[in-house]
Amino acid sequence: MKTVYGPVASWRLGKSLGVDLICSPKKICSFDCIYCQLEKTEKITTKRDKFVSIDKLREELKNAIEHTTPDVITFSGMGEPTLANNMNEAIETIRELTSMPLAILTNSSLIYDKNVQKTLRNLDIIVAKLDAPNKELFQKINHPAEKITFEKTLSGIKSMRKKFHGKFALQIMFINENKNYANELAELTSEIETDEIQINTPLRPCAALPLTKKELDNIEKSFIGLNTISVYHSTKPMTDPLDKIELFKRRRMEL
Ligand code: SF4
């Protein structure tokens, strides 16, 4: 599998060149969300590791940026990107090669960790997941690894937000399980003082049904006064992926 893929048309980030530091045919994640568009997480883990070499990243990125100009380079991929313990080195390498903004889509599970926070501070955009306003729903929706608790995740998000000077967005996936908790989630997001709230529902095939446009519009009303974007009202840019076969293999990834 390639470490650099796309650019993909992302409804929240524009033309996004993906960097996958996990790059495993089987998802490696600290969650097993009920709406995941990848297969079930076989081994839920919080163990950070090196999955991809920096030489591979450098070579693929050099080639990619010679042939395409994305809006942003985004750490995402076949699982939770912060599980890659060489992300800091990866950021330094990308910065040497390009001045494009650097983003991450993270499930927030390791954001409490001081080393992870130190690394994430070197990015321009953090998009952090928060699907539940309490521990019961957190367990039910995200099925986290044993060591990950709702309290630890929420306090990690809050402390990261305070330390981060770039754009800090929260992504909330609304499904049947949390659709009646929009007010509680709006209260939490307002406490976090996030720059943007991304209101999402799973539109790609997965085990959970998407909410309708009307349901998501009603949910958005709970966030009144806050800066929201919604998947049903966003437009995607046109993109011309460098490797269409690679993208096809990854077509069910969350972007
Ligand atoms: S949706 Fe993201 S965080 Fe959740 S299990 Fe899938 S890859 Fe992991």
PDB file of C-alpha atoms and ligand atoms in Angstrom:
ATOM      1  CA  MET A   1       0.000   0.000   0.000  1.00  0.00           C
ATOM      2  CA  LYS A   2       1.074   3.567  -0.587  1.00  0.00           C
ATOM      3  CA  THR A   3       1.657   5.971   2.284  1.00  0.00           C
ATOM      4  CA  VAL A   4       0.721   9.001   0.189  1.00  0.00           C
ATOM      5  CA  TYR A   5      -2.616   8.829  -1.623  1.00  0.00           C
ATOM      6  CA  GLY A   6      -5.156  11.066  -3.318  1.00  0.00           C
ATOM      7  CA  PRO A   7      -5.722  13.930  -3.484  1.00  0.00           C
ATOM      8  CA  VAL A   8      -9.211  13.097  -2.276  1.00  0.00           C
ATOM      9  CA  ALA A   9     -12.230  15.410  -2.297  1.00  0.00           C
ATOM     10  CA  SER A  10     -12.869  16.086   1.377  1.00  0.00           C
ATOM     11  CA  TRP A  11     -16.084  17.924   2.340  1.00  0.00           C
ATOM     12  CA  ARG A  12     -14.294  19.564   5.261  1.00  0.00           C
ATOM     13  CA  LEU A  13     -10.722  20.093   4.060  1.00  0.00           C
ATOM     14  CA  GLY A  14     -10.962  20.589   0.289  1.00  0.00           C
ATOM     15  CA  LYS A  15      -8.404  18.848  -1.942  1.00  0.00           C
ATOM     16  CA  SER A  16      -6.624  16.677   0.562  1.00  0.00           C
ATOM     17  CA  LEU A  17      -3.468  14.687  -0.083  1.00  0.00           C
ATOM     18  CA  GLY A  18      -3.585  11.797   2.394  1.00  0.00           C
ATOM     19  CA  VAL A  19      -0.633  10.532   4.402  1.00  0.00           C
ATOM     20  CA  ASP A  20      -1.229   7.146   6.005  1.00  0.00           C
ATOM     21  CA  LEU A  21       1.382   6.328   8.643  1.00  0.00           C
ATOM     22  CA  ILE A  22      -0.457   3.092   9.525  1.00  0.00           C
ATOM     23  CA  CYS A  23      -0.692   1.762   5.977  1.00  0.00           C
ATOM     24  CA  SER A  24      -1.911  -1.688   6.939  1.00  0.00           C
ATOM     25  CA  PRO A  25      -4.380  -3.710   4.852  1.00  0.00           C
ATOM     26  CA  LYS A  26      -6.168  -4.438   8.153  1.00  0.00           C
ATOM     27  CA  LYS A  27      -7.286  -1.450  10.202  1.00  0.00           C
ATOM     28  CA  ILE A  28      -5.209  -0.705  13.329  1.00  0.00           C
ATOM     29  CA  CYS A  29      -7.192   1.451  15.734  1.00  0.00           C
ATOM     30  CA  SER A  30      -7.834   2.297  19.379  1.00  0.00           C
ATOM     31  CA  PHE A  31     -11.597   2.383  18.655  1.00  0.00           C
ATOM     32  CA  ASP A  32     -14.064   0.125  16.915  1.00  0.00           C
ATOM     33  CA  CYS A  33     -16.817   2.623  16.095  1.00  0.00           C
ATOM     34  CA  ILE A  34     -20.191   1.171  15.176  1.00  0.00           C
ATOM     35  CA  TYR A  35     -20.272   3.351  12.062  1.00  0.00           C
ATOM     36  CA  CYS A  36     -16.730   2.601  10.863  1.00  0.00           C
ATOM     37  CA  GLN A  37     -16.511   2.346   7.092  1.00  0.00           C
ATOM     38  CA  LEU A  38     -13.489   0.075   7.342  1.00  0.00           C
ATOM     39  CA  GLU A  39     -13.884  -3.506   8.537  1.00  0.00           C
ATOM     40  CA  LYS A  40     -14.235  -4.355  12.253  1.00  0.00           C
ATOM     41  CA  THR A  41     -11.108  -3.600  14.316  1.00  0.00           C
ATOM     42  CA  GLU A  42      -9.575  -7.042  14.865  1.00  0.00           C
ATOM     43  CA  LYS A  43      -7.175  -5.845  17.508  1.00  0.00           C
ATOM     44  CA  ILE A  44      -8.107  -2.689  19.355  1.00  0.00           C
ATOM     45  CA  THR A  45      -4.855  -1.201  20.600  1.00  0.00           C
ATOM     46  CA  THR A  46      -3.286   1.868  22.181  1.00  0.00           C
ATOM     47  CA  LYS A  47       0.277   0.677  21.563  1.00  0.00           C
ATOM     48  CA  ARG A  48       2.167   3.263  19.548  1.00  0.00           C
ATOM     49  CA  ASP A  49       4.544   1.848  16.969  1.00  0.00           C
ATOM     50  CA  LYS A  50       6.420   2.586  13.756  1.00  0.00           C
ATOM     51  CA  PHE A  51       4.458   1.215  10.809  1.00  0.00           C
ATOM     52  CA  VAL A  52       5.959   3.102   7.850  1.00  0.00           C
ATOM     53  CA  SER A  53       9.517   4.293   7.203  1.00  0.00           C
ATOM     54  CA  ILE A  54      10.250   7.980   6.758  1.00  0.00           C
ATOM     55  CA  ASP A  55      12.258   7.148   3.615  1.00  0.00           C
ATOM     56  CA  LYS A  56       9.124   5.657   2.022  1.00  0.00           C
ATOM     57  CA  LEU A  57       7.124   8.735   2.980  1.00  0.00           C
ATOM     58  CA  ARG A  58       9.787  11.110   1.612  1.00  0.00           C
ATOM     59  CA  GLU A  59      10.042   9.321  -1.709  1.00  0.00           C
ATOM     60  CA  GLU A  60       6.267   9.089  -2.260  1.00  0.00           C
ATOM     61  CA  LEU A  61       5.587  12.673  -1.161  1.00  0.00           C
ATOM     62  CA  LYS A  62       8.340  14.097  -3.385  1.00  0.00           C
ATOM     63  CA  ASN A  63       6.759  12.370  -6.350  1.00  0.00           C
ATOM     64  CA  ALA A  64       3.205  13.388  -5.383  1.00  0.00           C
ATOM     65  CA  ILE A  65       3.889  17.100  -4.989  1.00  0.00           C
ATOM     66  CA  GLU A  66       5.645  17.201  -8.335  1.00  0.00           C
ATOM     67  CA  HIS A  67       2.370  16.167  -9.957  1.00  0.00           C
ATOM     68  CA  THR A  68      -0.399  17.714  -7.856  1.00  0.00           C
ATOM     69  CA  THR A  69      -1.205  20.782  -5.770  1.00  0.00           C
ATOM     70  CA  PRO A  70      -3.638  19.935  -2.963  1.00  0.00           C
ATOM     71  CA  ASP A  71      -5.147  22.412  -0.482  1.00  0.00           C
ATOM     72  CA  VAL A  72      -3.860  20.437   2.476  1.00  0.00           C
ATOM     73  CA  ILE A  73      -1.859  17.360   3.466  1.00  0.00           C
ATOM     74  CA  THR A  74      -3.804  15.208   5.939  1.00  0.00           C
ATOM     75  CA  PHE A  75      -2.741  12.439   8.301  1.00  0.00           C
ATOM     76  CA  SER A  76      -5.518   9.883   8.078  1.00  0.00           C
ATOM     77  CA  GLY A  77      -5.702   6.317   6.827  1.00  0.00           C
ATOM     78  CA  MET A  78      -6.185   2.704   7.867  1.00  0.00           C
ATOM     79  CA  GLY A  79      -6.770   3.414  11.550  1.00  0.00           C
ATOM     80  CA  GLU A  80      -5.829   5.998  14.144  1.00  0.00           C
ATOM     81  CA  PRO A  81      -2.864   8.098  12.889  1.00  0.00           C
ATOM     82  CA  THR A  82      -1.561   9.038  16.364  1.00  0.00           C
ATOM     83  CA  LEU A  83      -0.684   5.347  16.903  1.00  0.00           C
ATOM     84  CA  ALA A  84       2.308   6.021  14.611  1.00  0.00           C
ATOM     85  CA  ASN A  85       5.163   6.982  16.931  1.00  0.00           C
ATOM     86  CA  ASN A  86       7.202   8.508  14.094  1.00  0.00           C
ATOM     87  CA  MET A  87       4.651  11.209  13.280  1.00  0.00           C
ATOM     88  CA  ASN A  88       6.916  13.969  14.542  1.00  0.00           C
ATOM     89  CA  GLU A  89       9.674  12.890  12.163  1.00  0.00           C
ATOM     90  CA  ALA A  90       7.062  12.621   9.404  1.00  0.00           C
ATOM     91  CA  ILE A  91       5.945  16.216  10.049  1.00  0.00           C
ATOM     92  CA  GLU A  92       9.541  17.460   9.903  1.00  0.00           C
ATOM     93  CA  THR A  93      10.086  15.625   6.614  1.00  0.00           C
ATOM     94  CA  ILE A  94       6.892  17.014   5.062  1.00  0.00           C
ATOM     95  CA  ARG A  95       7.804  20.554   6.188  1.00  0.00           C
ATOM     96  CA  GLU A  96      11.213  20.187   4.480  1.00  0.00           C
ATOM     97  CA  LEU A  97       9.479  19.302   1.208  1.00  0.00           C
ATOM     98  CA  THR A  98       6.494  21.650   1.137  1.00  0.00           C
ATOM     99  CA  SER A  99       4.842  24.620   2.808  1.00  0.00           C
ATOM    100  CA  MET A 100       1.315  23.220   2.379  1.00  0.00           C
ATOM    101  CA  PRO A 101      -0.850  23.215   5.516  1.00  0.00           C
ATOM    102  CA  LEU A 102      -0.772  20.002   7.518  1.00  0.00           C
ATOM    103  CA  ALA A 103      -3.882  18.488   9.131  1.00  0.00           C
ATOM    104  CA  ILE A 104      -4.888  15.375  11.071  1.00  0.00           C
ATOM    105  CA  LEU A 105      -8.145  13.478  11.450  1.00  0.00           C
ATOM    106  CA  THR A 106      -7.859  11.859  14.884  1.00  0.00           C
ATOM    107  CA  ASN A 107     -10.280   9.879  17.037  1.00  0.00           C
ATOM    108  CA  SER A 108      -8.930  11.820  20.088  1.00  0.00           C
ATOM    109  CA  SER A 109      -8.172   8.649  22.080  1.00  0.00           C
ATOM    110  CA  LEU A 110      -4.449   9.408  22.602  1.00  0.00           C
ATOM    111  CA  ILE A 111      -4.757  13.179  22.692  1.00  0.00           C
ATOM    112  CA  TYR A 112      -4.290  13.129  26.505  1.00  0.00           C
ATOM    113  CA  ASP A 113      -0.729  11.779  26.026  1.00  0.00           C
ATOM    114  CA  LYS A 114       1.922  14.484  26.449  1.00  0.00           C
ATOM    115  CA  ASN A 115       4.096  13.104  23.619  1.00  0.00           C
ATOM    116  CA  VAL A 116       1.126  13.018  21.250  1.00  0.00           C
ATOM    117  CA  GLN A 117       0.210  16.577  22.243  1.00  0.00           C
ATOM    118  CA  LYS A 118       3.764  17.744  21.577  1.00  0.00           C
ATOM    119  CA  THR A 119       3.602  16.265  18.081  1.00  0.00           C
ATOM    120  CA  LEU A 120       0.127  17.592  17.266  1.00  0.00           C
ATOM    121  CA  ARG A 121       1.192  21.124  18.190  1.00  0.00           C
ATOM    122  CA  ASN A 122       3.363  21.099  15.052  1.00  0.00           C
ATOM    123  CA  LEU A 123       0.324  20.818  12.779  1.00  0.00           C
ATOM    124  CA  ASP A 124      -1.871  23.556  11.278  1.00  0.00           C
ATOM    125  CA  ILE A 125      -5.262  21.866  11.637  1.00  0.00           C
ATOM    126  CA  ILE A 126      -6.548  19.309  14.134  1.00  0.00           C
ATOM    127  CA  VAL A 127      -9.891  17.608  13.504  1.00  0.00           C
ATOM    128  CA  ALA A 128     -10.735  15.711  16.705  1.00  0.00           C
ATOM    129  CA  LYS A 129     -13.591  13.235  17.093  1.00  0.00           C
ATOM    130  CA  LEU A 130     -16.192  13.582  19.844  1.00  0.00           C
ATOM    131  CA  ASP A 131     -19.363  11.543  19.283  1.00  0.00           C
ATOM    132  CA  ALA A 132     -20.689  11.206  22.826  1.00  0.00           C
ATOM    133  CA  PRO A 133     -21.450  13.497  25.763  1.00  0.00           C
ATOM    134  CA  ASN A 134     -21.127  10.736  28.406  1.00  0.00           C
ATOM    135  CA  LYS A 135     -19.283   7.502  29.139  1.00  0.00           C
ATOM    136  CA  GLU A 136     -22.208   5.193  28.379  1.00  0.00           C
ATOM    137  CA  LEU A 137     -22.668   6.501  24.852  1.00  0.00           C
ATOM    138  CA  PHE A 138     -18.906   6.699  24.345  1.00  0.00           C
ATOM    139  CA  GLN A 139     -18.690   2.949  25.039  1.00  0.00           C
ATOM    140  CA  LYS A 140     -21.732   2.163  22.919  1.00  0.00           C
ATOM    141  CA  ILE A 141     -20.657   4.168  19.840  1.00  0.00           C
ATOM    142  CA  ASN A 142     -16.855   4.099  19.847  1.00  0.00           C
ATOM    143  CA  HIS A 143     -16.012   0.776  21.593  1.00  0.00           C
ATOM    144  CA  PRO A 144     -12.669   2.141  22.823  1.00  0.00           C
ATOM    145  CA  ALA A 145      -9.597   0.168  23.914  1.00  0.00           C
ATOM    146  CA  GLU A 146      -9.660  -0.799  27.588  1.00  0.00           C
ATOM    147  CA  LYS A 147      -7.343   1.994  28.780  1.00  0.00           C
ATOM    148  CA  ILE A 148      -9.341   4.738  27.047  1.00  0.00           C
ATOM    149  CA  THR A 149     -12.092   6.383  29.062  1.00  0.00           C
ATOM    150  CA  PHE A 150     -14.553   9.126  28.192  1.00  0.00           C
ATOM    151  CA  GLU A 151     -13.203  11.388  30.962  1.00  0.00           C
ATOM    152  CA  LYS A 152      -9.576  10.979  29.820  1.00  0.00           C
ATOM    153  CA  THR A 153     -10.516  11.632  26.179  1.00  0.00           C
ATOM    154  CA  LEU A 154     -12.556  14.735  26.973  1.00  0.00           C
ATOM    155  CA  SER A 155      -9.917  16.236  29.257  1.00  0.00           C
ATOM    156  CA  GLY A 156      -7.279  15.432  26.602  1.00  0.00           C
ATOM    157  CA  ILE A 157      -9.297  17.324  23.978  1.00  0.00           C
ATOM    158  CA  LYS A 158      -9.697  20.297  26.318  1.00  0.00           C
ATOM    159  CA  SER A 159      -6.025  20.492  27.228  1.00  0.00           C
ATOM    160  CA  MET A 160      -4.896  20.058  23.603  1.00  0.00           C
ATOM    161  CA  ARG A 161      -7.258  22.802  22.515  1.00  0.00           C
ATOM    162  CA  LYS A 162      -5.744  25.221  25.058  1.00  0.00           C
ATOM    163  CA  LYS A 163      -2.203  24.512  23.835  1.00  0.00           C
ATOM    164  CA  PHE A 164      -2.936  24.568  20.113  1.00  0.00           C
ATOM    165  CA  HIS A 165      -2.643  27.780  18.093  1.00  0.00           C
ATOM    166  CA  GLY A 166      -3.832  26.449  14.738  1.00  0.00           C
ATOM    167  CA  LYS A 167      -7.382  25.630  13.654  1.00  0.00           C
ATOM    168  CA  PHE A 168      -9.027  23.208  16.081  1.00  0.00           C
ATOM    169  CA  ALA A 169     -12.195  21.495  14.783  1.00  0.00           C
ATOM    170  CA  LEU A 170     -14.417  18.871  16.386  1.00  0.00           C
ATOM    171  CA  GLN A 171     -16.025  16.193  14.235  1.00  0.00           C
ATOM    172  CA  ILE A 172     -19.247  14.624  15.479  1.00  0.00           C
ATOM    173  CA  MET A 173     -20.745  11.625  13.700  1.00  0.00           C
ATOM    174  CA  PHE A 174     -24.490  11.608  14.319  1.00  0.00           C
ATOM    175  CA  ILE A 175     -26.347   8.312  14.105  1.00  0.00           C
ATOM    176  CA  ASN A 176     -29.478   6.943  15.793  1.00  0.00           C
ATOM    177  CA  GLU A 177     -27.636   6.311  19.069  1.00  0.00           C
ATOM    178  CA  ASN A 178     -26.618   9.953  19.692  1.00  0.00           C
ATOM    179  CA  LYS A 179     -29.188  11.929  17.683  1.00  0.00           C
ATOM    180  CA  ASN A 180     -31.082  12.909  20.831  1.00  0.00           C
ATOM    181  CA  TYR A 181     -27.943  14.208  22.568  1.00  0.00           C
ATOM    182  CA  ALA A 182     -27.234  17.212  20.325  1.00  0.00           C
ATOM    183  CA  ASN A 183     -27.893  19.731  23.125  1.00  0.00           C
ATOM    184  CA  GLU A 184     -25.455  18.004  25.488  1.00  0.00           C
ATOM    185  CA  LEU A 185     -22.830  17.795  22.726  1.00  0.00           C
ATOM    186  CA  ALA A 186     -23.371  21.462  21.838  1.00  0.00           C
ATOM    187  CA  GLU A 187     -22.781  22.396  25.484  1.00  0.00           C
ATOM    188  CA  LEU A 188     -19.530  20.428  25.552  1.00  0.00           C
ATOM    189  CA  THR A 189     -18.265  21.859  22.264  1.00  0.00           C
ATOM    190  CA  SER A 190     -18.989  25.355  23.500  1.00  0.00           C
ATOM    191  CA  GLU A 191     -16.903  24.641  26.663  1.00  0.00           C
ATOM    192  CA  ILE A 192     -14.055  23.383  24.480  1.00  0.00           C
ATOM    193  CA  GLU A 193     -14.122  26.615  22.445  1.00  0.00           C
ATOM    194  CA  THR A 194     -13.518  24.822  19.201  1.00  0.00           C
ATOM    195  CA  ASP A 195     -13.039  26.831  15.989  1.00  0.00           C
ATOM    196  CA  GLU A 196     -15.434  24.669  14.004  1.00  0.00           C
ATOM    197  CA  ILE A 197     -17.923  21.844  14.568  1.00  0.00           C
ATOM    198  CA  GLN A 198     -18.240  19.339  11.745  1.00  0.00           C
ATOM    199  CA  ILE A 199     -21.690  17.750  11.789  1.00  0.00           C
ATOM    200  CA  ASN A 200     -21.502  14.419  10.036  1.00  0.00           C
ATOM    201  CA  THR A 201     -23.515  11.253   9.437  1.00  0.00           C
ATOM    202  CA  PRO A 202     -22.184   8.107   7.721  1.00  0.00           C
ATOM    203  CA  LEU A 203     -23.038   8.489   4.034  1.00  0.00           C
ATOM    204  CA  ARG A 204     -20.802   5.639   2.913  1.00  0.00           C
ATOM    205  CA  PRO A 205     -21.751   1.965   3.390  1.00  0.00           C
ATOM    206  CA  CYS A 206     -21.294   0.804   7.000  1.00  0.00           C
ATOM    207  CA  ALA A 207     -23.175  -0.971   9.789  1.00  0.00           C
ATOM    208  CA  ALA A 208     -24.984   2.207  10.940  1.00  0.00           C
ATOM    209  CA  LEU A 209     -27.736   4.002   9.053  1.00  0.00           C
ATOM    210  CA  PRO A 210     -27.200   7.661   8.158  1.00  0.00           C
ATOM    211  CA  LEU A 211     -29.579  10.298   9.497  1.00  0.00           C
ATOM    212  CA  THR A 212     -31.666  12.209   6.966  1.00  0.00           C
ATOM    213  CA  LYS A 213     -30.910  15.766   5.887  1.00  0.00           C
ATOM    214  CA  LYS A 214     -33.915  16.951   7.907  1.00  0.00           C
ATOM    215  CA  GLU A 215     -32.658  15.179  11.046  1.00  0.00           C
ATOM    216  CA  LEU A 216     -29.171  16.629  10.637  1.00  0.00           C
ATOM    217  CA  ASP A 217     -30.588  20.117  10.015  1.00  0.00           C
ATOM    218  CA  ASN A 218     -32.547  19.861  13.274  1.00  0.00           C
ATOM    219  CA  ILE A 219     -29.428  18.729  15.094  1.00  0.00           C
ATOM    220  CA  GLU A 220     -27.489  21.702  13.712  1.00  0.00           C
ATOM    221  CA  LYS A 221     -30.029  24.018  15.374  1.00  0.00           C
ATOM    222  CA  SER A 222     -28.745  22.867  18.787  1.00  0.00           C
ATOM    223  CA  PHE A 223     -25.372  24.387  17.873  1.00  0.00           C
ATOM    224  CA  ILE A 224     -26.771  27.819  17.121  1.00  0.00           C
ATOM    225  CA  GLY A 225     -24.200  30.572  17.713  1.00  0.00           C
ATOM    226  CA  LEU A 226     -21.335  28.131  17.124  1.00  0.00           C
ATOM    227  CA  ASN A 227     -19.413  27.766  13.875  1.00  0.00           C
ATOM    228  CA  THR A 228     -20.802  24.616  12.239  1.00  0.00           C
ATOM    229  CA  ILE A 229     -20.433  22.907   8.888  1.00  0.00           C
ATOM    230  CA  SER A 230     -22.672  20.009   7.899  1.00  0.00           C
ATOM    231  CA  VAL A 231     -21.971  17.143   5.512  1.00  0.00           C
ATOM    232  CA  TYR A 232     -25.297  17.672   3.694  1.00  0.00           C
ATOM    233  CA  HIS A 233     -24.562  21.349   2.988  1.00  0.00           C
ATOM    234  CA  SER A 234     -20.900  21.133   2.017  1.00  0.00           C
ATOM    235  CA  THR A 235     -19.577  20.849  -1.485  1.00  0.00           C
ATOM    236  CA  LYS A 236     -16.640  18.742  -2.502  1.00  0.00           C
ATOM    237  CA  PRO A 237     -13.946  20.027  -4.854  1.00  0.00           C
ATOM    238  CA  MET A 238     -13.093  18.244  -8.096  1.00  0.00           C
ATOM    239  CA  THR A 239      -9.952  16.173  -7.737  1.00  0.00           C
ATOM    240  CA  ASP A 240      -7.735  14.148 -10.001  1.00  0.00           C
ATOM    241  CA  PRO A 241      -6.167  11.377  -7.890  1.00  0.00           C
ATOM    242  CA  LEU A 242      -2.592  10.430  -8.745  1.00  0.00           C
ATOM    243  CA  ASP A 243      -3.274   6.714  -8.382  1.00  0.00           C
ATOM    244  CA  LYS A 244      -6.912   5.795  -8.955  1.00  0.00           C
ATOM    245  CA  ILE A 245      -6.390   2.094  -8.137  1.00  0.00           C
ATOM    246  CA  GLU A 246      -4.847   2.944  -4.755  1.00  0.00           C
ATOM    247  CA  LEU A 247      -7.754   5.258  -4.024  1.00  0.00           C
ATOM    248  CA  PHE A 248     -10.262   2.628  -5.109  1.00  0.00           C
ATOM    249  CA  LYS A 249      -8.698   0.191  -2.600  1.00  0.00           C
ATOM    250  CA  ARG A 250      -9.112   2.838   0.066  1.00  0.00           C
ATOM    251  CA  ARG A 251     -12.581   3.964  -1.093  1.00  0.00           C
ATOM    252  CA  ARG A 252     -14.272   3.064   2.159  1.00  0.00           C
ATOM    253  CA  MET A 253     -11.954   5.151   4.275  1.00  0.00           C
ATOM    254  CA  GLU A 254     -13.299   7.950   6.419  1.00  0.00           C
ATOM    255  CA  LEU A 255     -12.313  11.292   4.864  1.00  0.00           C
TER     256      LEU A 255
HETATM  257  S1  SF4 B   1     -14.205   5.342  12.437  1.00  0.00           S
HETATM  258 FE1  SF4 B   1     -12.078   5.940  12.671  1.00  0.00          FE
HETATM  259  S2  SF4 B   1     -11.767   5.864  14.889  1.00  0.00           S
HETATM  260 FE2  SF4 B   1     -13.609   4.730  14.503  1.00  0.00          FE
HETATM  261  S3  SF4 B   1     -12.924   2.598  14.323  1.00  0.00           S
HETATM  262 FE3  SF4 B   1     -12.978   3.459  12.246  1.00  0.00          FE
HETATM  263  S4  SF4 B   1     -10.902   4.171  11.908  1.00  0.00           S
HETATM  264 FE4  SF4 B   1     -11.113   3.877  14.118  1.00  0.00          FE
END
